[in-house]
PDB file of C-alpha atoms in Angstrom:
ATOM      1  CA  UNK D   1      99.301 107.998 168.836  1.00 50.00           C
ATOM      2  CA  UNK D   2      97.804 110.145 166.708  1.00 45.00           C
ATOM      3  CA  UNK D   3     100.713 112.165 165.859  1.00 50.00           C
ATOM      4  CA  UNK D   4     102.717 108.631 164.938  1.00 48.00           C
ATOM      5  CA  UNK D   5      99.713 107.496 162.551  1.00 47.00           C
ATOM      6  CA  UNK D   6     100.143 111.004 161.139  1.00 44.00           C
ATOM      7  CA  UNK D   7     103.801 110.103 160.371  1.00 48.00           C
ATOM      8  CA  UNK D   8     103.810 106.744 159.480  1.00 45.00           C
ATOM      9  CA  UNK D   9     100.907 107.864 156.454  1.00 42.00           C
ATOM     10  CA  UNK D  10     103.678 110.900 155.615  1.00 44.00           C
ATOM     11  CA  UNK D  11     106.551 107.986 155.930  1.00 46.00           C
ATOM     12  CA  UNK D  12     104.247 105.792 153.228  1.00 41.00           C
ATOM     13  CA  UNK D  13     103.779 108.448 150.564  1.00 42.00           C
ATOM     14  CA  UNK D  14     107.482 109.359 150.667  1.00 41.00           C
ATOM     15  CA  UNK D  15     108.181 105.776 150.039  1.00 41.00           C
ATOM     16  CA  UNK D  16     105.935 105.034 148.134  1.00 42.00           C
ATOM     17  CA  UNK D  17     107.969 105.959 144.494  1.00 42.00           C
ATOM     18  CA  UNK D  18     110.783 104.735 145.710  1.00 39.00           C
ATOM     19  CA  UNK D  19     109.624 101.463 146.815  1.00 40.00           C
ATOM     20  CA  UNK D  20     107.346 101.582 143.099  1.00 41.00           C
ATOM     21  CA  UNK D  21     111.122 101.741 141.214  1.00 39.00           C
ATOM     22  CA  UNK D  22     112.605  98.899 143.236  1.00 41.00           C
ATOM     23  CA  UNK D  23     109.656  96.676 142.179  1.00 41.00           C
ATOM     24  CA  UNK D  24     109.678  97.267 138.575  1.00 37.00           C
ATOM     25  CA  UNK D  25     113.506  97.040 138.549  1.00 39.00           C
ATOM     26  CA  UNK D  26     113.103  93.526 139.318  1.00 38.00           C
ATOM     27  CA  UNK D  27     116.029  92.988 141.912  1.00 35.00           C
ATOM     28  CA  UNK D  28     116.456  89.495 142.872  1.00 37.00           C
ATOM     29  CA  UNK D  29     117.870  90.196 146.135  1.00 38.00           C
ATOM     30  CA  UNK D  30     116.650  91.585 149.451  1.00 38.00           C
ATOM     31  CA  UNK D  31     117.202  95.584 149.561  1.00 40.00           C
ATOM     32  CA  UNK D  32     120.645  96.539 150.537  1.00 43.00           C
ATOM     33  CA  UNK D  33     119.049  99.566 152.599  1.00 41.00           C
ATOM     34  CA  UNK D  34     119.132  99.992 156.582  1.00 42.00           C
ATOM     35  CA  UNK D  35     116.037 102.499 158.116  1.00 40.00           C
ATOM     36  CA  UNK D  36     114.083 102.584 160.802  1.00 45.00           C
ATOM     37  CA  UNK D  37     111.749 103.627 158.800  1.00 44.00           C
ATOM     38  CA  UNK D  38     108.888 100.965 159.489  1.00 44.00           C
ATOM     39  CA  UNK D  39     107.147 101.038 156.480  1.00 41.00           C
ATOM     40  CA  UNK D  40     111.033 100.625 154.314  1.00 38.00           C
ATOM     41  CA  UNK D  41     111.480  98.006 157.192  1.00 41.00           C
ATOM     42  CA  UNK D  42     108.621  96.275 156.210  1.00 39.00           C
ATOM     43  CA  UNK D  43     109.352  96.263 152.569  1.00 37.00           C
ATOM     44  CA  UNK D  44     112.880  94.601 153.193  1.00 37.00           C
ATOM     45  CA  UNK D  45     111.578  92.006 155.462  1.00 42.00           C
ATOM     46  CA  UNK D  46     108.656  91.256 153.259  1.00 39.00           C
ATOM     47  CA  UNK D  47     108.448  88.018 150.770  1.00 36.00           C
ATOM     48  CA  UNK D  48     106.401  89.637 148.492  1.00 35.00           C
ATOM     49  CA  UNK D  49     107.588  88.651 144.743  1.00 35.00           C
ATOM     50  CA  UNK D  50     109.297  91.537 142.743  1.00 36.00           C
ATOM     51  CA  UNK D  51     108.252  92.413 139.638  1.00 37.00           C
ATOM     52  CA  UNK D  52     109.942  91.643 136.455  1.00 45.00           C
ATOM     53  CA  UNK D  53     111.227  94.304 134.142  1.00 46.00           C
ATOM     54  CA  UNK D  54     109.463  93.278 130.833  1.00 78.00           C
ATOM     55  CA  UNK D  55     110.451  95.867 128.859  1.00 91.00           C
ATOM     56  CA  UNK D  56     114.407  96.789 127.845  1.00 94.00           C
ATOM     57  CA  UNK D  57     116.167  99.481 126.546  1.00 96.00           C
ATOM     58  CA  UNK D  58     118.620  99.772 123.996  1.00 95.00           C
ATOM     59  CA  UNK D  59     119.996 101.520 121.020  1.00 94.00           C
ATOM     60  CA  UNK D  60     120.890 100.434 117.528  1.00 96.00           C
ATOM     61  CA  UNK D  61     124.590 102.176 117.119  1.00 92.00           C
ATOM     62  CA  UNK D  62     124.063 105.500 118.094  1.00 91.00           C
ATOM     63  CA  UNK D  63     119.877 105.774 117.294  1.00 95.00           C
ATOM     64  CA  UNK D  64     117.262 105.005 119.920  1.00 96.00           C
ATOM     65  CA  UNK D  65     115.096 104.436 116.890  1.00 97.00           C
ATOM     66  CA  UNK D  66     115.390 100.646 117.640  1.00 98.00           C
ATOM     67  CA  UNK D  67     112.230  99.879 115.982  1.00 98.00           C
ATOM     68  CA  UNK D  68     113.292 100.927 112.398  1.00 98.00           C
ATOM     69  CA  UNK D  69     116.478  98.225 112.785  1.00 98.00           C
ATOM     70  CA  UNK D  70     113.866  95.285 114.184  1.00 98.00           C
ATOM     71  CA  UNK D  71     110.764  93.742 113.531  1.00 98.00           C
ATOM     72  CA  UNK D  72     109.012  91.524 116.971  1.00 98.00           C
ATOM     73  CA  UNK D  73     106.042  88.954 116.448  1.00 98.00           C
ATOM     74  CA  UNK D  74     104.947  86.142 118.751  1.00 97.00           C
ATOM     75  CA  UNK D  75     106.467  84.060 115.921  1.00 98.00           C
ATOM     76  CA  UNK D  76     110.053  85.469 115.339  1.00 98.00           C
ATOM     77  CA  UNK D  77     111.930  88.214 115.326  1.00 98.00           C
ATOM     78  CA  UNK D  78     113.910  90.271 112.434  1.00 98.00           C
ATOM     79  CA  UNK D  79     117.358  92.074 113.315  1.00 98.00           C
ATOM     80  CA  UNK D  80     119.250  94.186 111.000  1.00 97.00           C
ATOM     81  CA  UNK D  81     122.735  92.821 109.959  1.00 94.00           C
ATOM     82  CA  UNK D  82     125.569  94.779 111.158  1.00 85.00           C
ATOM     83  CA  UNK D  83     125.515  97.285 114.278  1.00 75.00           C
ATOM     84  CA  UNK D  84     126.943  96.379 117.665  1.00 77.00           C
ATOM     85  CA  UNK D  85     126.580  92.766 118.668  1.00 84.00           C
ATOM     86  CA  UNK D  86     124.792  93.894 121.625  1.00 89.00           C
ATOM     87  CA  UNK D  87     121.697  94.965 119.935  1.00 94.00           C
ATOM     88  CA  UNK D  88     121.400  91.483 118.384  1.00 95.00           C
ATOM     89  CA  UNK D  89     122.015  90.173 121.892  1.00 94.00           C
ATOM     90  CA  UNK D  90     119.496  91.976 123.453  1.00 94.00           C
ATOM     91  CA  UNK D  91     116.758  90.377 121.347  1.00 96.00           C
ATOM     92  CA  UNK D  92     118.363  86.766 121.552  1.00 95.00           C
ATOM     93  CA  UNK D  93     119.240  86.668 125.035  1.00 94.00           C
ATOM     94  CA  UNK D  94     115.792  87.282 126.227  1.00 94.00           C
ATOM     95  CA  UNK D  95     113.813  85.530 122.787  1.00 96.00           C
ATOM     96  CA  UNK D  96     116.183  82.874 121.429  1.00 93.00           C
ATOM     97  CA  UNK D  97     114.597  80.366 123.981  1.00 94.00           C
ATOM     98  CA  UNK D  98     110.931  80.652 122.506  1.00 96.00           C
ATOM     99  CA  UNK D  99     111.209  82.257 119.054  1.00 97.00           C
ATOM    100  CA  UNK D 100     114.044  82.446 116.106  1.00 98.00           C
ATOM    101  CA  UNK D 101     116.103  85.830 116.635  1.00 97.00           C
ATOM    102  CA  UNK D 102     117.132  86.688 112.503  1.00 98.00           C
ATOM    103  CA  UNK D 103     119.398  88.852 110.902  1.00 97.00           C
ATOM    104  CA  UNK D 104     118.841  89.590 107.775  1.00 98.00           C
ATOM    105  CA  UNK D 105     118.699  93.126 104.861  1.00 98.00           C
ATOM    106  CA  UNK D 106     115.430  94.172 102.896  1.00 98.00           C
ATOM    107  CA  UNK D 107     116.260  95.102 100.364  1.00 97.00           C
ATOM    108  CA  UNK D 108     119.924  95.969 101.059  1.00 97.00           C
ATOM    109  CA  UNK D 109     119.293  98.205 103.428  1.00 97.00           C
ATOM    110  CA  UNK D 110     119.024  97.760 107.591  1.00 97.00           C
ATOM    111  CA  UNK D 111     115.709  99.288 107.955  1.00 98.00           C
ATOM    112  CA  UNK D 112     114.043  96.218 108.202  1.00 98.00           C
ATOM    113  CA  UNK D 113     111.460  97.800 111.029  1.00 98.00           C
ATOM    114  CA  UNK D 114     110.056 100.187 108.137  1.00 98.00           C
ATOM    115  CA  UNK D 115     110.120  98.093 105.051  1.00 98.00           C
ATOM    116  CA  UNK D 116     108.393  95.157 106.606  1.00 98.00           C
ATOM    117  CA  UNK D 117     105.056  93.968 108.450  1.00 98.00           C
ATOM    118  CA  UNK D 118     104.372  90.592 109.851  1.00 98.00           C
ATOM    119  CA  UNK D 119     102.749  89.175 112.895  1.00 98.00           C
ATOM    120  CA  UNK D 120     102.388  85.306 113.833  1.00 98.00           C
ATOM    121  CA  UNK D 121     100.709  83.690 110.408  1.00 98.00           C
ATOM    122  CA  UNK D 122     102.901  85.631 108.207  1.00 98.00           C
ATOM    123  CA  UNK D 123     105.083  88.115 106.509  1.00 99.00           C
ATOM    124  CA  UNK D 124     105.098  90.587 104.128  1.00 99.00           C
ATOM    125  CA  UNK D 125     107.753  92.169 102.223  1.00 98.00           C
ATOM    126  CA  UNK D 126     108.373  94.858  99.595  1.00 98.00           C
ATOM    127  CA  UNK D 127     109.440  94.461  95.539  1.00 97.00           C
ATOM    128  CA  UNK D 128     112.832  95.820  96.879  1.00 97.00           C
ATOM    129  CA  UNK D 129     113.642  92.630  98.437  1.00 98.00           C
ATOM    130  CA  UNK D 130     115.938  90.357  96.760  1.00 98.00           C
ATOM    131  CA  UNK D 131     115.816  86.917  95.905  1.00 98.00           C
ATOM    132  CA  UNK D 132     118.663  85.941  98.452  1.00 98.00           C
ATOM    133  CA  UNK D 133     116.892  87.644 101.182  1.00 98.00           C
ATOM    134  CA  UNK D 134     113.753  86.500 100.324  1.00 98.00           C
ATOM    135  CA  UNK D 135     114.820  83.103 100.601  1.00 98.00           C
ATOM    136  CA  UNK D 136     117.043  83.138 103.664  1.00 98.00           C
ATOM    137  CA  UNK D 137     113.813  84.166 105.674  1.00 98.00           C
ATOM    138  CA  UNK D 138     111.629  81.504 104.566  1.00 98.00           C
ATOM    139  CA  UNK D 139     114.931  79.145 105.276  1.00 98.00           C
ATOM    140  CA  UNK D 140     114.880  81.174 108.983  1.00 98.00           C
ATOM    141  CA  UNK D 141     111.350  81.167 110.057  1.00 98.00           C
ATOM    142  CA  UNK D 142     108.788  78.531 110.913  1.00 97.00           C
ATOM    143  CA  UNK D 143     107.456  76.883 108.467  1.00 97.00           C
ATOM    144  CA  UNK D 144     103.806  78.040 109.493  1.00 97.00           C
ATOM    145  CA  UNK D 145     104.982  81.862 108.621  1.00 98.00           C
ATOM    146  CA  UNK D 146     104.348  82.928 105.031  1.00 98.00           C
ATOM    147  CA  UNK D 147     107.116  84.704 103.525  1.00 98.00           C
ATOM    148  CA  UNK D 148     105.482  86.775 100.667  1.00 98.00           C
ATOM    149  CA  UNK D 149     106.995  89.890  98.319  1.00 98.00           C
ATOM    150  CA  UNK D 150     104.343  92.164  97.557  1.00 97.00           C
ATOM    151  CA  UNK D 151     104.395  94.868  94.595  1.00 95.00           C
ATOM    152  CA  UNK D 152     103.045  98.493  96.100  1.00 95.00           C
ATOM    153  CA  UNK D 153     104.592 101.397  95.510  1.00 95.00           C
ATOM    154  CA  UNK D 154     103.797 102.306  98.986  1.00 96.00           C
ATOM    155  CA  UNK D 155     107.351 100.192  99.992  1.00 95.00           C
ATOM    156  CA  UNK D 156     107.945 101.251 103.346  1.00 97.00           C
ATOM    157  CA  UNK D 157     105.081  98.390 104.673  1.00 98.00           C
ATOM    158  CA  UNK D 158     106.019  99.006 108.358  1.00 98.00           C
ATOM    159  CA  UNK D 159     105.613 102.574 108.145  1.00 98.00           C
ATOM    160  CA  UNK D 160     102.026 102.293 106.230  1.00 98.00           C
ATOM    161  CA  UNK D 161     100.782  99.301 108.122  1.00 98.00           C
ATOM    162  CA  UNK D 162     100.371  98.292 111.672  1.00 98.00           C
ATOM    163  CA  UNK D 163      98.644  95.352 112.820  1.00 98.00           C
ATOM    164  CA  UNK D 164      98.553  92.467 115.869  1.00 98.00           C
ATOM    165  CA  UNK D 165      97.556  88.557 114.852  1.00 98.00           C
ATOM    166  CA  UNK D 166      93.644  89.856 114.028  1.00 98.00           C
ATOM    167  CA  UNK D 167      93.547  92.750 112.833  1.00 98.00           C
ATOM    168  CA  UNK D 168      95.488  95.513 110.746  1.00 98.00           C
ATOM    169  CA  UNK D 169      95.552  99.389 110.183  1.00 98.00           C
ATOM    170  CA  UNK D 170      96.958 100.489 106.893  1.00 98.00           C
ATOM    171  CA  UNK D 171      97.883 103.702 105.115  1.00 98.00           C
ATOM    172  CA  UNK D 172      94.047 104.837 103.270  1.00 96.00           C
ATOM    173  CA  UNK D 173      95.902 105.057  99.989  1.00 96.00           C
ATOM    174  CA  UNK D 174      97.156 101.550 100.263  1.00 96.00           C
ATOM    175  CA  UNK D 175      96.674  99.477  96.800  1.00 95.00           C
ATOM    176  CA  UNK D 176      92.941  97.160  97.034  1.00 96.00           C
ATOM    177  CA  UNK D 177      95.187  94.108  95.851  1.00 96.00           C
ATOM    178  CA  UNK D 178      97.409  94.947  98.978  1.00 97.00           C
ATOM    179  CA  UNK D 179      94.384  94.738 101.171  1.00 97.00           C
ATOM    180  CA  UNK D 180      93.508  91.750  99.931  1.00 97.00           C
ATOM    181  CA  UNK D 181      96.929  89.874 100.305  1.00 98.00           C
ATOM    182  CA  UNK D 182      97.191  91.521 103.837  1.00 98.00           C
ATOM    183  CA  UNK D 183      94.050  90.012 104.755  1.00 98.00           C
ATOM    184  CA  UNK D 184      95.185  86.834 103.317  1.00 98.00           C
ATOM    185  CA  UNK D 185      99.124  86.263 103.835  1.00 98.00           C
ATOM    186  CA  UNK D 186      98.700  87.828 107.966  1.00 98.00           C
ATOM    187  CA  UNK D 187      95.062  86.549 108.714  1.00 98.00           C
ATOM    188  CA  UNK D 188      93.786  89.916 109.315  1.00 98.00           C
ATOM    189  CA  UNK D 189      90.883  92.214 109.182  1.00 98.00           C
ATOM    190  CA  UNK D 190      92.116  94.852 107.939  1.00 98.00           C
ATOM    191  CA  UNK D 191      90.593  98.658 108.292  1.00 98.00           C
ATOM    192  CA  UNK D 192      92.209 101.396 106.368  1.00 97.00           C
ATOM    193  CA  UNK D 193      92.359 104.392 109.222  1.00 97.00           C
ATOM    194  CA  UNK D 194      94.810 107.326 110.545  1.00 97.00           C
ATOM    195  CA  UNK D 195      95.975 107.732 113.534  1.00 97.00           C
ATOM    196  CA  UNK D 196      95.673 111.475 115.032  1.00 96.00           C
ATOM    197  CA  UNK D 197      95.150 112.528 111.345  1.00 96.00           C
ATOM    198  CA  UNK D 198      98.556 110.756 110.165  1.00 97.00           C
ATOM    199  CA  UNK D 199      98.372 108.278 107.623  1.00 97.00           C
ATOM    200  CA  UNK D 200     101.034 106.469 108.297  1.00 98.00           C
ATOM    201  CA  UNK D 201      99.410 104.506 111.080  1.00 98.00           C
ATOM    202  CA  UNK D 202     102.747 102.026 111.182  1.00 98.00           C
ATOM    203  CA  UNK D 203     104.557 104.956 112.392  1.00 98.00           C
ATOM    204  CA  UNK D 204     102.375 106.740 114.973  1.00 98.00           C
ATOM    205  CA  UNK D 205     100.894 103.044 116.718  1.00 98.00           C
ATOM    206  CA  UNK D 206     102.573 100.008 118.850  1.00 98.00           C
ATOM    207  CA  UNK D 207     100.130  97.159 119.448  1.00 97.00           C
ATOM    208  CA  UNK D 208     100.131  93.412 120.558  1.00 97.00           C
ATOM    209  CA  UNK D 209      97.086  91.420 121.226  1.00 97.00           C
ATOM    210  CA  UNK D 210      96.623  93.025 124.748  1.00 96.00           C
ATOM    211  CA  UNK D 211      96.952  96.574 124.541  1.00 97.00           C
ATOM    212  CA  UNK D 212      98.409  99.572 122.437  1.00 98.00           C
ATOM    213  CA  UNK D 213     100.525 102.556 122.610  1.00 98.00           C
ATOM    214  CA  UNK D 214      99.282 105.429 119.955  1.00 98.00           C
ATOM    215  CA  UNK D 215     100.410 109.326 119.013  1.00 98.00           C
ATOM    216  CA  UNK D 216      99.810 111.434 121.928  1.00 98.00           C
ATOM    217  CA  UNK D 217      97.350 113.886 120.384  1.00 97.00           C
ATOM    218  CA  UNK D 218      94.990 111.056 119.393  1.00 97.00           C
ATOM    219  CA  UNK D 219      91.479 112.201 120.478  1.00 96.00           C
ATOM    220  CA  UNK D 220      89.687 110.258 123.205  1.00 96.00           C
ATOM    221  CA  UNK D 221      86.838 109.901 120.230  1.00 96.00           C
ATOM    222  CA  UNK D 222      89.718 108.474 118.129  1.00 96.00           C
ATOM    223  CA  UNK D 223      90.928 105.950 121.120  1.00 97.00           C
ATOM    224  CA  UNK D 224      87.625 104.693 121.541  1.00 97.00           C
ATOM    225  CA  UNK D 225      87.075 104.075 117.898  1.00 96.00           C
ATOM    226  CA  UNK D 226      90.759 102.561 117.582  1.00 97.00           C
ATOM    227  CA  UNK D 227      89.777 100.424 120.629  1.00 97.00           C
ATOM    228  CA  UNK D 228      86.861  99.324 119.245  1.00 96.00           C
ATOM    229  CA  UNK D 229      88.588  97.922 115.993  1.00 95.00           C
ATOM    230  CA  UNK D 230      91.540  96.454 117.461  1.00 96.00           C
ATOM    231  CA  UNK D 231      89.411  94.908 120.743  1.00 96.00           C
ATOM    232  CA  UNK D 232      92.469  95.949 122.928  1.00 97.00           C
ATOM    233  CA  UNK D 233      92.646  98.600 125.831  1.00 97.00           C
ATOM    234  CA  UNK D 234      95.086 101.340 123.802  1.00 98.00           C
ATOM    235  CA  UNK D 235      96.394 104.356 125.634  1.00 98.00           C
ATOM    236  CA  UNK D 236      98.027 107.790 124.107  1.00 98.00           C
ATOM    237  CA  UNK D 237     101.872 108.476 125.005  1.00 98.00           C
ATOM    238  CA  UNK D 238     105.102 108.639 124.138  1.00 98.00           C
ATOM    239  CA  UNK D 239     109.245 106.687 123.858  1.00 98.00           C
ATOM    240  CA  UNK D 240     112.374 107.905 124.043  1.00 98.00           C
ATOM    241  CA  UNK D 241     111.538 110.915 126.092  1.00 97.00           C
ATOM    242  CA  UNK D 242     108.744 112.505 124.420  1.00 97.00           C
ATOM    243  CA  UNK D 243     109.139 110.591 120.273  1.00 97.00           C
ATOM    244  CA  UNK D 244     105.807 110.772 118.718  1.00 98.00           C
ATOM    245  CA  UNK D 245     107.232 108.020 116.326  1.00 98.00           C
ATOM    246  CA  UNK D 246     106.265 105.251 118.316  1.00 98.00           C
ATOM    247  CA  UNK D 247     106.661 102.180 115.975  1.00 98.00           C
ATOM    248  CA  UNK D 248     110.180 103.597 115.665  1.00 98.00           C
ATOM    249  CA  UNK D 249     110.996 103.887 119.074  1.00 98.00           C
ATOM    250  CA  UNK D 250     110.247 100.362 120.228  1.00 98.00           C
ATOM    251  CA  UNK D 251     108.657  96.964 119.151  1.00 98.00           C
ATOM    252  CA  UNK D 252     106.377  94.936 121.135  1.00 98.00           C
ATOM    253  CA  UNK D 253     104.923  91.233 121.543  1.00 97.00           C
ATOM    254  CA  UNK D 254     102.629  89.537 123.276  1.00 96.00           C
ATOM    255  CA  UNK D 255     104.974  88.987 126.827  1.00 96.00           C
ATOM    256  CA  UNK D 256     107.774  91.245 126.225  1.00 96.00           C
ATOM    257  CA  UNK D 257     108.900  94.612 124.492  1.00 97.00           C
ATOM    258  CA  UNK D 258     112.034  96.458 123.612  1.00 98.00           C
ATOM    259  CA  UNK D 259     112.407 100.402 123.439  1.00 98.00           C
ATOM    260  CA  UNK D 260     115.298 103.031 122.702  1.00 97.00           C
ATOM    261  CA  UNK D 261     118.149 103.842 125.694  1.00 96.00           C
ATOM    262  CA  UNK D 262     116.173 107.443 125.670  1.00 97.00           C
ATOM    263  CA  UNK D 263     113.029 106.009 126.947  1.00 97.00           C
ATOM    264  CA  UNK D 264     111.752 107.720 130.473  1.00 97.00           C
ATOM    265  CA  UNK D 265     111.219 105.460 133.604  1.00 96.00           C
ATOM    266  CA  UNK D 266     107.621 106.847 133.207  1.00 96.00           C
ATOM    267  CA  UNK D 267     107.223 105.852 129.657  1.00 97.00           C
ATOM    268  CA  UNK D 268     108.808 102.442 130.427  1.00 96.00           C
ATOM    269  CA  UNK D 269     105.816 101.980 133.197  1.00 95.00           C
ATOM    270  CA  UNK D 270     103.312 103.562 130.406  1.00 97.00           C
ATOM    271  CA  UNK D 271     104.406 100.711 128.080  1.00 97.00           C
ATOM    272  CA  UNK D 272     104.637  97.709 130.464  1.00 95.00           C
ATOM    273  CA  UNK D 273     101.326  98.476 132.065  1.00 95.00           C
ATOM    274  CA  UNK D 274      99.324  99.266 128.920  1.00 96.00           C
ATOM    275  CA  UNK D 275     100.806  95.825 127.293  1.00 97.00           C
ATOM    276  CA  UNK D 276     100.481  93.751 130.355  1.00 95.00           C
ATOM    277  CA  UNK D 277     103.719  92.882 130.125  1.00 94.00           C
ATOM    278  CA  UNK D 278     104.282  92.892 133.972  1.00 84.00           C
ATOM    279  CA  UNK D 279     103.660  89.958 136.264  1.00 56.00           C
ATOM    280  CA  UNK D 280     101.793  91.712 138.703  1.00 38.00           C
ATOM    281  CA  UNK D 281      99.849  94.999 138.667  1.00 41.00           C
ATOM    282  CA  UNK D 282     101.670  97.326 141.096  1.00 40.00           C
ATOM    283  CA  UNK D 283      98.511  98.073 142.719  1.00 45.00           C
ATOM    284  CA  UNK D 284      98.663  94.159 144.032  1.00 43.00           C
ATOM    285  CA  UNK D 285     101.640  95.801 146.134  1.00 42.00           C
ATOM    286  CA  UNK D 286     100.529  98.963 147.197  1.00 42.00           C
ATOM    287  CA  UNK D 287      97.247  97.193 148.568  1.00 50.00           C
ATOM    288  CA  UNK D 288      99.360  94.817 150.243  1.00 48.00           C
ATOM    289  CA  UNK D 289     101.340  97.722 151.707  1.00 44.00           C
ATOM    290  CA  UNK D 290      98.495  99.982 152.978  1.00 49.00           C
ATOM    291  CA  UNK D 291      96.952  96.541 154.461  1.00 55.00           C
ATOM    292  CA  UNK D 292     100.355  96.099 156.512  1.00 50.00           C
ATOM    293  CA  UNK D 293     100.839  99.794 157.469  1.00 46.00           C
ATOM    294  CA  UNK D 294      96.590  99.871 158.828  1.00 55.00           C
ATOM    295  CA  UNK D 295      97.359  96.678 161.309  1.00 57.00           C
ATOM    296  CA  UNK D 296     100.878  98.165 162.226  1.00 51.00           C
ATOM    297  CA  UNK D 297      99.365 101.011 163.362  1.00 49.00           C
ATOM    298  CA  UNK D 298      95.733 100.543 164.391  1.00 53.00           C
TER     299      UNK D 298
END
């Protein structure tokens, strides 16, 4: 008996990845797998719900740098015009129900990631945007976001700022009139800061209102004081297998995010955990697992 406890523990931790995928690959169906195996046995026959994948991957063309071609809020969503009509399907087939999925240029360029920086209340755009984009966004986006074009020679405003729907990191050298219309257009605090001594905190940072992805080398001094600001949990990692350059590598809201094809299963869980993007904390699963394996075998 002892000997078959011994084995069914060893049976469990071999599992135990595999039956960690299959959850956050969110198949609708019952396992097509066959083992005697009793703790893969018990997983089939189980009703337990499967997670969700609430994150996807995808490129824009040939880049993984999806977040320089696409800006997410809980309010709307920006697309750059042109590209494969999959990467504007992407976005609309999983936000077109709850928010307005927009293509548009800043500025006559696709960039739109890097040039702009928005959340719920508003957005914000550079002096290289022209009048006909200007006003097909305000025509596109609910009429409680304000559309504003903002003179700082600082243009690339998603590169130099980062923020969620309360607060807002921006590039120290940023202009004090900038601040100010940050604070005012977005409905911010805003904190000038750097982010593992870059100053281009819209680069190196991903955050929602529930949690945040930052530069890798950020200090645990640094997370803690980043943290603190923001009042979400924030973790240090990486997208599209090992990018530093997180804003470019993916885009994030409060219930779902989107990150470049070159993004690592392990990254992937990194992002939906930190974000809470998943309906159910894996650990929900493996408790219920070790609870079925004790009574199988005690």
């Amino acid at each position: 008996m002892k000997n078959e406890n011994y084995q069914a523990i060893e049976n469990f931790r071999y599992w135990l990845p595999t039956l960690h995928f299959c959850c956050v690959a969110s198949l609708q169906s019952p396992l097509p797998l066959c083992s005697s195996d009793p703790i893969l046995s018990w997983f089939v026959g189980s009703k337990i719900s499967v997670l969700s994948v609430m994150a996807t991957r995808l490129k824009f063309e040939n880049s993984c740098e999806i977040g320089a071609f696409s800006k997410l809020t809980n309010a709307y969503c920006l697309v750059a015009i042109g590209g494969s009509e999959n990467f504007y399907s992407a976005f609309e087939a999983e936000l077109s129900d709850v928010i307005p999925v927009v293509k548009t240029s800043i500025g006559g360029t696709r960039i739109v990631g890097r040039l702009c920086i928005g959340n719920k209340n508003g957005l914000l755009l550079p002096h290289t945007t022209t009048d006909q984009e200007l006003q097909h966004l305000r025509n596109s986006l609910p009429d409680q976001v304000r559309v504003q074009r903002i003179e700082e020679r600082l243009s690339a405003l998603g590169n130099c700022i980062a923020c969620n729907d309360h607060v807002a990191l921006t590039h120290t050298d940023l202009d004090k009139e900038t601040e100010e219309v940050i604070a005012d257009v977005l409905g911010v605090e805003v904190f000038r800061q750097t982010v593992a001594g870059n100053i281009l905190v819209g680069s190196y940072c991903a955050f929602s209102n529930k949690g945040g992805l930052v530069h890798p080398h950020t200090s645990v001094e640094d997370l803690d004081e980043l943290s603190t600001l923001l009042q979400v949990p924030l973790v240090a990692g990486t997208v599209n297998r090992g990018s530093e350059v997180i804003a470019a590598g993916m885009v994030v809201n409060d219930w779902t995010a989107f990150c470049g094809s070159d993004t690592t299963a392990t990254e992937l869980s990194v992002i939906e955990s930190v974000f809470k993007l998943r309906e159910a904390q894996p650990s929900a699963i493996v408790d219920e697992m070790r609870k079925s394996l004790i009574e199988s075998y005690v």
